[in-house]
Short mmCIF file of C-alpha atoms and ligand atoms in Angstrom, two decimals:
data_model
loop_
_atom_site.label_atom_id
_atom_site.label_comp_id
_atom_site.label_asym_id
_atom_site.label_seq_id
_atom_site.Cartn_x
_atom_site.Cartn_y
_atom_site.Cartn_z
CA MET A 1 10.31 53.62 17.09
CA MET A 2 9.07 49.90 17.02
CA ILE A 3 7.36 48.94 20.36
CA ASN A 4 8.39 45.21 21.82
CA VAL A 5 4.92 44.45 23.10
CA ALA A 6 4.75 40.58 25.06
CA ILE A 7 1.35 39.40 26.04
CA ASN A 8 0.74 37.42 29.03
CA GLY A 9 -2.14 35.65 28.66
CA PHE A 10 -3.47 34.11 25.53
CA GLY A 11 -7.30 33.96 26.27
CA THR A 12 -10.25 35.76 24.85
CA ILE A 13 -8.86 39.19 25.39
CA GLY A 14 -5.06 38.05 24.95
CA LYS A 15 -5.26 36.61 21.46
CA ARG A 16 -7.15 39.71 20.24
CA VAL A 17 -4.72 41.87 21.59
CA ALA A 18 -2.36 39.84 19.99
CA ASP A 19 -3.63 40.02 16.57
CA ALA A 20 -4.16 43.69 16.98
CA VAL A 21 -0.65 44.62 17.92
CA ASP A 22 0.60 42.32 15.09
CA ALA A 23 -1.88 44.70 12.76
CA GLN A 24 0.21 47.68 13.77
CA GLU A 25 3.03 49.23 11.94
CA ASP A 26 4.36 50.68 14.85
CA MET A 27 4.60 47.61 17.63
CA ILE A 28 5.77 43.84 17.45
CA VAL A 29 4.33 41.11 19.17
CA VAL A 30 7.71 39.64 21.01
CA GLY A 31 5.71 36.55 22.60
CA VAL A 32 2.44 35.31 24.25
CA THR A 33 2.18 33.16 26.96
CA LYS A 34 0.18 30.09 27.63
CA THR A 35 -0.24 28.26 31.13
CA GLY A 36 0.45 24.79 29.31
CA PRO A 37 -0.05 22.85 26.21
CA SER A 38 -3.54 23.34 24.36
CA PHE A 39 -4.90 24.65 21.32
CA GLY A 40 -4.05 27.93 21.91
CA CYS A 41 -0.21 27.02 21.33
CA LYS A 42 -0.97 25.56 17.85
CA LEU A 43 -2.84 28.75 17.27
CA ALA A 44 -0.10 31.28 18.40
CA ILE A 45 2.48 29.13 16.47
CA ASN A 46 0.60 29.08 13.55
CA LYS A 47 0.43 33.03 13.73
CA ASN A 48 3.98 33.17 14.33
CA PHE A 49 3.82 34.74 17.94
CA PRO A 50 6.72 33.05 19.82
CA LEU A 51 5.38 31.03 22.73
CA PHE A 52 6.35 31.18 26.35
CA CYS A 53 5.07 29.82 29.29
CA THR A 54 3.15 31.71 32.26
CA SER A 55 5.72 30.58 35.06
CA ASP A 56 9.48 29.94 34.84
CA ASP A 57 9.02 26.41 36.40
CA GLU A 58 11.08 24.25 34.40
CA GLU A 59 8.86 21.11 34.66
CA ASN A 60 6.07 23.28 33.35
CA ILE A 61 8.18 24.40 30.38
CA ALA A 62 9.12 20.94 29.57
CA LEU A 63 5.45 20.04 29.22
CA PHE A 64 5.03 22.15 25.74
CA SER A 65 7.65 20.37 23.80
CA GLU A 66 6.48 16.87 25.74
CA HIS A 67 3.13 17.96 23.53
CA GLY A 68 4.88 18.95 20.79
CA TYR A 69 4.97 22.73 20.97
CA GLU A 70 7.87 24.81 20.78
CA CYS A 71 7.98 26.72 23.92
CA GLN A 72 10.85 29.49 23.85
CA GLY A 73 11.05 29.98 27.86
CA GLY A 74 9.23 31.08 30.86
CA ILE A 75 7.47 34.54 31.86
CA SER A 76 10.94 35.99 32.69
CA THR A 77 12.72 35.48 29.57
CA LEU A 78 9.69 37.05 27.38
CA LEU A 79 9.60 40.27 30.00
CA GLY A 80 13.25 40.59 29.09
CA LEU A 81 12.61 41.10 25.24
CA ALA A 82 9.62 43.54 25.91
CA ASP A 83 9.24 47.27 26.24
CA ILE A 84 5.96 46.80 27.89
CA VAL A 85 3.62 43.82 28.73
CA VAL A 86 -0.14 43.74 28.08
CA ASP A 87 -1.53 41.59 31.18
CA CYS A 88 -4.57 39.67 29.60
CA SER A 89 -4.73 36.79 32.30
CA PRO A 90 -7.98 36.21 34.27
CA GLY A 91 -8.85 38.86 36.68
CA LYS A 92 -7.55 39.28 40.29
CA MET A 93 -3.81 38.05 39.49
CA GLY A 94 -3.01 41.32 39.28
CA ASN A 95 -0.71 41.84 42.63
CA LEU A 96 1.28 38.54 41.66
CA ASN A 97 1.78 39.77 38.19
CA ALA A 98 2.58 43.29 38.57
CA GLN A 99 5.60 42.35 40.83
CA LYS A 100 6.76 40.19 38.28
CA TYR A 101 6.69 43.47 35.77
CA ARG A 102 8.18 45.58 38.06
CA ASN A 103 11.01 43.23 38.79
CA ALA A 104 11.92 42.98 34.95
CA GLY A 105 11.47 47.10 34.85
CA ILE A 106 9.22 47.14 31.79
CA LYS A 107 6.02 49.09 31.69
CA TYR A 108 2.55 47.18 32.07
CA ILE A 109 -1.08 47.53 31.14
CA PHE A 110 -3.88 45.43 33.23
CA GLN A 111 -7.66 44.71 31.82
CA GLY A 112 -10.61 45.84 33.40
CA GLY A 113 -10.94 42.28 36.10
CA GLU A 114 -8.30 44.40 38.14
CA LYS A 115 -9.08 46.98 40.20
CA HIS A 116 -8.04 50.87 39.79
CA GLU A 117 -6.11 50.69 42.78
CA LEU A 118 -3.73 48.27 41.06
CA THR A 119 -1.80 50.87 38.80
CA GLY A 120 -3.78 54.07 40.02
CA LEU A 121 -4.13 55.03 36.38
CA SER A 122 -7.40 53.69 34.35
CA TYR A 123 -7.74 54.43 30.80
CA THR A 124 -9.90 54.87 27.98
CA SER A 125 -8.58 56.57 24.82
CA CYS A 126 -11.53 59.22 24.43
CA ALA A 127 -11.35 60.22 28.57
CA ASN A 128 -7.98 60.52 29.49
CA HIS A 129 -4.97 59.58 26.72
CA ASP A 130 -3.02 62.36 28.02
CA SER A 131 -2.82 61.04 31.32
CA ALA A 132 -0.99 57.87 30.31
CA PHE A 133 1.54 59.53 28.31
CA ASN A 134 4.94 57.91 29.39
CA ALA A 135 3.20 56.39 32.11
CA ASN A 136 4.78 52.84 33.58
CA ALA A 137 1.40 51.22 34.48
CA ALA A 138 -2.07 51.44 33.40
CA ARG A 139 -5.42 49.89 33.69
CA VAL A 140 -7.62 49.75 30.49
CA VAL A 141 -11.27 49.62 32.12
CA SER A 142 -13.74 47.06 31.40
CA CYS A 143 -15.86 46.88 28.55
CA ASN A 144 -18.70 47.99 30.27
CA THR A 145 -16.73 51.29 31.59
CA THR A 146 -15.40 51.62 28.07
CA GLY A 147 -19.22 51.72 26.30
CA LEU A 148 -20.18 54.05 29.05
CA SER A 149 -17.07 56.18 28.17
CA ARG A 150 -17.63 56.00 24.33
CA THR A 151 -20.95 57.69 24.59
CA LEU A 152 -20.96 59.88 27.99
CA VAL A 153 -17.59 61.41 27.88
CA PRO A 154 -18.22 63.48 24.81
CA LEU A 155 -21.11 64.59 25.92
CA TYR A 156 -19.89 65.76 29.66
CA ASP A 157 -17.35 67.33 27.45
CA ALA A 158 -19.75 69.16 25.27
CA CYS A 159 -22.19 70.31 28.38
CA GLY A 160 -19.85 70.32 31.48
CA GLN A 161 -21.98 68.47 33.58
CA LEU A 162 -24.08 65.20 33.60
CA ASP A 163 -25.76 63.22 36.60
CA VAL A 164 -26.20 59.56 35.03
CA GLU A 165 -28.63 56.47 36.04
CA CYS A 166 -27.93 53.50 34.29
CA THR A 167 -28.76 49.69 34.21
CA MET A 168 -26.04 47.12 32.92
CA ILE A 169 -27.90 44.31 31.15
CA ARG A 170 -25.07 41.88 31.33
CA ARG A 171 -24.30 38.79 29.14
CA ALA A 172 -23.90 35.57 31.41
CA ALA A 173 -21.04 34.15 29.69
CA ASP A 174 -18.47 34.81 26.55
CA PRO A 175 -19.45 32.71 23.86
CA GLY A 176 -16.34 30.22 24.50
CA ASP A 177 -17.11 29.85 28.25
CA SER A 178 -18.85 26.42 29.22
CA THR A 179 -18.69 27.35 33.07
CA SER A 180 -20.28 30.88 33.90
CA GLY A 181 -24.49 31.46 33.72
CA PRO A 182 -26.84 31.99 34.52
CA ILE A 183 -28.51 29.76 31.75
CA ASN A 184 -32.11 30.26 32.59
CA ALA A 185 -32.50 32.93 34.83
CA ILE A 186 -32.19 36.86 35.22
CA LYS A 187 -29.71 37.20 38.25
CA PRO A 188 -29.43 40.68 39.73
CA VAL A 189 -26.13 42.10 41.15
CA LEU A 190 -27.24 42.53 44.91
CA LYS A 191 -24.18 45.09 45.29
CA VAL A 192 -26.26 48.50 44.92
CA PRO A 193 -24.90 50.34 43.28
CA SER A 194 -23.05 48.22 41.04
CA HIS A 195 -18.98 48.72 40.32
CA HIS A 196 -19.77 49.56 36.89
CA GLY A 197 -20.81 53.49 37.37
CA ILE A 198 -18.54 54.38 39.84
CA ASP A 199 -15.39 52.84 37.68
CA LEU A 200 -16.40 55.59 34.73
CA MET A 201 -15.33 58.03 37.50
CA THR A 202 -11.60 56.73 37.33
CA VAL A 203 -11.42 57.88 33.83
CA LYS A 204 -13.67 60.93 33.76
CA PRO A 205 -14.30 61.81 37.49
CA GLY A 206 -16.54 65.02 36.64
CA ILE A 207 -19.54 62.70 35.65
CA LYS A 208 -21.56 61.65 38.59
CA ILE A 209 -23.28 58.14 37.69
CA ASN A 210 -24.74 55.44 39.56
CA SER A 211 -25.69 51.86 38.05
CA LEU A 212 -27.65 48.58 38.53
CA ALA A 213 -26.33 45.47 36.70
CA VAL A 214 -28.15 42.13 36.22
CA ALA A 215 -26.99 39.40 34.36
CA VAL A 216 -29.09 37.71 31.47
CA PRO A 217 -29.03 34.16 29.71
CA THR A 218 -27.23 35.37 26.47
CA THR A 219 -23.53 35.11 25.29
CA ILE A 220 -22.84 37.83 22.64
CA MET A 221 -23.27 41.33 24.07
CA HIS A 222 -24.30 43.70 27.24
CA VAL A 223 -27.14 46.47 26.77
CA HIS A 224 -27.17 49.48 28.78
CA SER A 225 -30.25 51.23 29.42
CA ILE A 226 -29.31 54.99 30.52
CA ILE A 227 -30.74 57.98 31.62
CA ALA A 228 -28.67 61.15 31.84
CA ASP A 229 -29.45 64.33 33.21
CA LEU A 230 -28.11 67.25 31.24
CA PRO A 231 -27.37 70.95 33.20
CA GLU A 232 -30.41 73.31 32.95
CA GLY A 233 -30.02 75.85 29.89
CA HIS A 234 -28.23 73.31 27.87
CA ASN A 235 -28.55 73.66 23.97
CA PHE A 236 -29.06 69.88 22.86
CA THR A 237 -31.71 68.57 21.03
CA THR A 238 -31.96 64.75 20.31
CA GLU A 239 -31.01 65.39 16.76
CA SER A 240 -27.73 67.29 18.18
CA ILE A 241 -26.89 64.42 20.42
CA ILE A 242 -27.20 61.80 17.65
CA GLU A 243 -25.10 64.23 15.56
CA LEU A 244 -22.48 64.30 18.32
CA TRP A 245 -22.24 60.56 18.54
CA LYS A 246 -22.16 60.23 14.96
CA ASN A 247 -18.94 62.28 14.58
CA GLN A 248 -17.38 60.25 17.79
CA PRO A 249 -14.85 57.67 17.04
CA ARG A 250 -15.85 53.65 17.77
CA VAL A 251 -19.45 54.71 18.13
CA ILE A 252 -22.19 53.24 15.56
CA VAL A 253 -25.58 55.22 15.66
CA MET A 254 -28.16 53.18 13.43
CA ASN A 255 -31.73 53.53 13.33
CA GLY A 256 -33.21 50.01 14.61
CA SER A 257 -36.38 50.04 12.56
CA GLU A 258 -35.10 51.39 9.29
CA ASN A 259 -32.31 48.92 9.25
CA ARG A 260 -34.31 46.09 11.03
CA ILE A 261 -31.48 45.75 13.65
CA THR A 262 -33.65 45.88 16.51
CA SER A 263 -31.76 43.62 19.09
CA THR A 264 -28.24 42.30 20.01
CA ALA A 265 -28.98 39.52 17.45
CA GLU A 266 -28.98 41.56 14.79
CA VAL A 267 -26.37 43.62 15.57
CA MET A 268 -23.92 40.54 15.92
CA GLU A 269 -25.20 39.30 12.73
CA MET A 270 -24.38 42.98 11.21
CA ALA A 271 -20.96 42.39 12.77
CA ARG A 272 -20.55 39.12 11.26
CA ASP A 273 -21.36 40.51 7.86
CA ILE A 274 -18.98 43.33 7.75
CA GLY A 275 -16.08 40.75 8.21
CA ARG A 276 -13.68 41.50 11.25
CA LYS A 277 -11.85 38.59 13.00
CA TRP A 278 -14.06 36.52 15.34
CA GLY A 279 -17.15 38.55 13.95
CA ASP A 280 -15.84 41.09 16.35
CA LEU A 281 -17.34 45.00 16.75
CA HIS A 282 -15.17 47.16 18.46
CA GLU A 283 -17.73 50.00 18.01
CA ILE A 284 -20.66 50.91 20.80
CA PHE A 285 -23.67 50.74 19.03
CA VAL A 286 -26.48 53.12 19.88
CA TRP A 287 -30.02 52.45 18.53
CA GLU A 288 -31.05 56.13 16.84
CA ASP A 289 -34.62 55.61 17.25
CA GLY A 290 -33.95 54.71 21.18
CA VAL A 291 -32.56 58.31 21.71
CA SER A 292 -34.56 60.73 23.35
CA LEU A 293 -33.80 63.98 25.34
CA LYS A 294 -37.24 65.18 26.99
CA GLY A 295 -36.35 68.51 28.55
CA ASN A 296 -33.08 68.00 30.38
CA ARG A 297 -33.24 64.19 30.92
CA LEU A 298 -31.66 61.84 27.91
CA TYR A 299 -32.86 58.54 27.50
CA TYR A 300 -31.09 55.97 25.51
CA PHE A 301 -29.80 52.26 24.71
CA GLN A 302 -26.45 50.96 23.89
CA ALA A 303 -24.94 47.52 23.09
CA ILE A 304 -21.54 46.39 23.74
CA HIS A 305 -19.43 43.61 22.16
CA GLN A 306 -17.76 42.60 25.57
CA GLU A 307 -14.95 40.60 23.77
CA SER A 308 -13.83 43.33 21.94
CA ASP A 309 -14.44 46.90 22.47
CA VAL A 310 -11.51 46.96 24.68
CA ILE A 311 -8.99 45.84 22.13
CA PRO A 312 -8.04 48.71 20.25
CA GLU A 313 -7.98 51.13 23.58
CA ASN A 314 -5.27 48.62 24.69
CA ILE A 315 -3.40 49.45 21.12
CA ASP A 316 -3.92 53.30 22.09
CA CYS A 317 -2.87 53.22 25.63
CA ILE A 318 0.53 51.07 24.57
CA ARG A 319 1.26 54.12 22.29
CA ALA A 320 0.51 56.89 25.28
CA MET A 321 2.68 54.81 27.73
CA MET A 322 5.41 54.49 25.31
CA GLY A 323 5.00 58.33 24.68
CA THR A 324 5.02 57.76 20.81
CA VAL A 325 1.34 59.45 19.88
CA LYS A 326 -0.18 62.34 22.14
CA ASP A 327 -3.08 62.81 20.24
CA TRP A 328 -5.83 60.45 20.76
CA LYS A 329 -7.22 60.92 17.85
CA LYS A 330 -4.61 60.46 16.02
CA SER A 331 -3.84 56.97 17.76
CA VAL A 332 -7.46 55.76 17.32
CA GLU A 333 -7.07 56.57 13.49
CA MET A 334 -3.79 54.68 13.29
CA THR A 335 -5.34 51.40 14.98
CA ASP A 336 -8.58 51.38 13.83
CA SER A 337 -7.52 51.96 10.12
CA SER A 338 -5.53 48.46 10.46
CA ILE A 339 -8.22 46.31 12.60
CA SER A 340 -11.32 48.11 11.97
CA LYS A 341 -11.62 47.84 7.99
CA TYR A 342 -15.22 46.74 7.24
CA TYR A 343 -17.71 46.20 4.83
CA GLY A 344 -21.16 47.39 4.37
CA LEU A 345 -21.09 50.06 6.96
P1 NAD B 401 -10.02 34.29 29.71
O1 NAD B 401 -9.79 33.27 30.83
O2 NAD B 401 -10.67 34.10 28.59
O3 NAD B 401 -8.12 34.50 29.12
C1 NAD B 401 -7.40 34.28 30.03
C2 NAD B 401 -6.14 33.49 29.86
O4 NAD B 401 -4.90 33.75 30.77
C3 NAD B 401 -6.46 32.42 29.76
O5 NAD B 401 -5.44 31.56 28.53
C4 NAD B 401 -5.25 31.71 30.92
O6 NAD B 401 -4.87 30.03 30.45
C5 NAD B 401 -4.44 32.45 30.91
N1 NAD B 401 -3.47 32.37 32.28
C6 NAD B 401 -4.06 31.79 33.49
N2 NAD B 401 -3.27 32.15 34.80
C7 NAD B 401 -2.46 32.96 34.11
C8 NAD B 401 -1.64 33.49 34.44
N3 NAD B 401 -0.80 33.62 36.09
N4 NAD B 401 -0.86 34.51 33.86
C9 NAD B 401 -1.00 34.86 32.67
N5 NAD B 401 -2.17 34.19 32.28
C10 NAD B 401 -2.59 33.49 32.95
O7 NAD B 401 -9.91 35.39 30.07
P2 NAD B 401 -10.45 36.77 29.28
O8 NAD B 401 -11.95 36.81 29.09
O9 NAD B 401 -9.34 37.16 28.11
O10 NAD B 401 -10.27 38.16 30.35
C11 NAD B 401 -8.79 38.58 30.74
C12 NAD B 401 -8.97 39.90 31.45
O11 NAD B 401 -9.57 40.89 30.45
C13 NAD B 401 -9.69 40.01 32.76
O12 NAD B 401 -9.13 41.13 33.75
C14 NAD B 401 -11.39 40.40 32.27
O13 NAD B 401 -11.90 41.05 33.03
C15 NAD B 401 -10.76 41.48 31.21
N6 NAD B 401 -11.83 41.56 30.15
C16 NAD B 401 -12.60 40.50 29.91
C17 NAD B 401 -13.90 40.81 28.81
C18 NAD B 401 -14.45 39.69 28.15
O14 NAD B 401 -15.39 39.74 28.03
N7 NAD B 401 -13.80 38.71 28.17
C19 NAD B 401 -13.86 41.94 28.67
C20 NAD B 401 -13.15 43.03 28.68
C21 NAD B 401 -12.40 42.94 29.89
#
């Protein structure tokens, strides 16, 4: 079955999702949207993605051709061609857009900038692929929640109980964003606990977790500093936890000192070295020498490439919702073999 996918919003996440869909053998990009003429229109056209307008307003649609971009129509026309739409609009547009998708009678996926309540179903491949099977609407959780899921879900599945406290050290802005900050400050999120930990419970309700967050002046990654209490009588060692993560898809565990990868700068340099588009790193990076189990208490750090860890999750979510691949690991393998080729890892 070939799945027809529309992408509404062609920004940081949207352009990556479009390329990832395009790389799969079981799905096709039927169109992407832009709000108005811009370089992104040229990019979409050069990649052979049919271009549509985010609105149905005729004057707005006409603007594209006035600037030399062939626009195939408004959002309603695009939705009419699709089986499923991946909404990659800026956060908080959910209610408005969801109504359009429901009117068009197609399935829809939102991103982590929207609230869980919008779809009532939040998703990451390793936590709850099954619950999204044949679903009509879902939200792929944020980059941070995806990161927490990748390491905490396998641990929880293996030991049945986890109490987690974590601090999210967040990048101030994406590299292509000139409007966000801080640029010379460390800014604590004063809503305590922060929403990040709570959000993990939307995909794995059994994990008990609280989080704090601070924004720091960097653009390339988030870092999580995590303390997790395992149940009494567990059989884990530091080494067996490292082994568990090494066997988990989309987690890279690497010794920082031995590899001279001791900060997010070197992690992202490695990501550029391995040669994926945009220098992306879809995996969560765990510093092996920063993992330590003392009694029941586990300490570790992980780094998240915020612009790309959710991209393969969107692809798996499409397959789950379209009811085509039930086994999450099989979907992960299909997705990653087409977009996560690398050299040197
Ligand atoms: P972005 O600002 O880079 O891109 C959003 C795109 O949507 C832009 O091209 C914008 O022109 C377009 N747009 C504006 N109004 C629209 C509308 N009404 N309908 C459709 N498109 C519209 O934003 P982004 O970083 O790609 O974020 C998209 C979503 O992904 C948000 O929910 C965000 O929280 C989430 N997310 C972002 C990141 C990240 O690091 N950037 C990581 C994970 C999840």
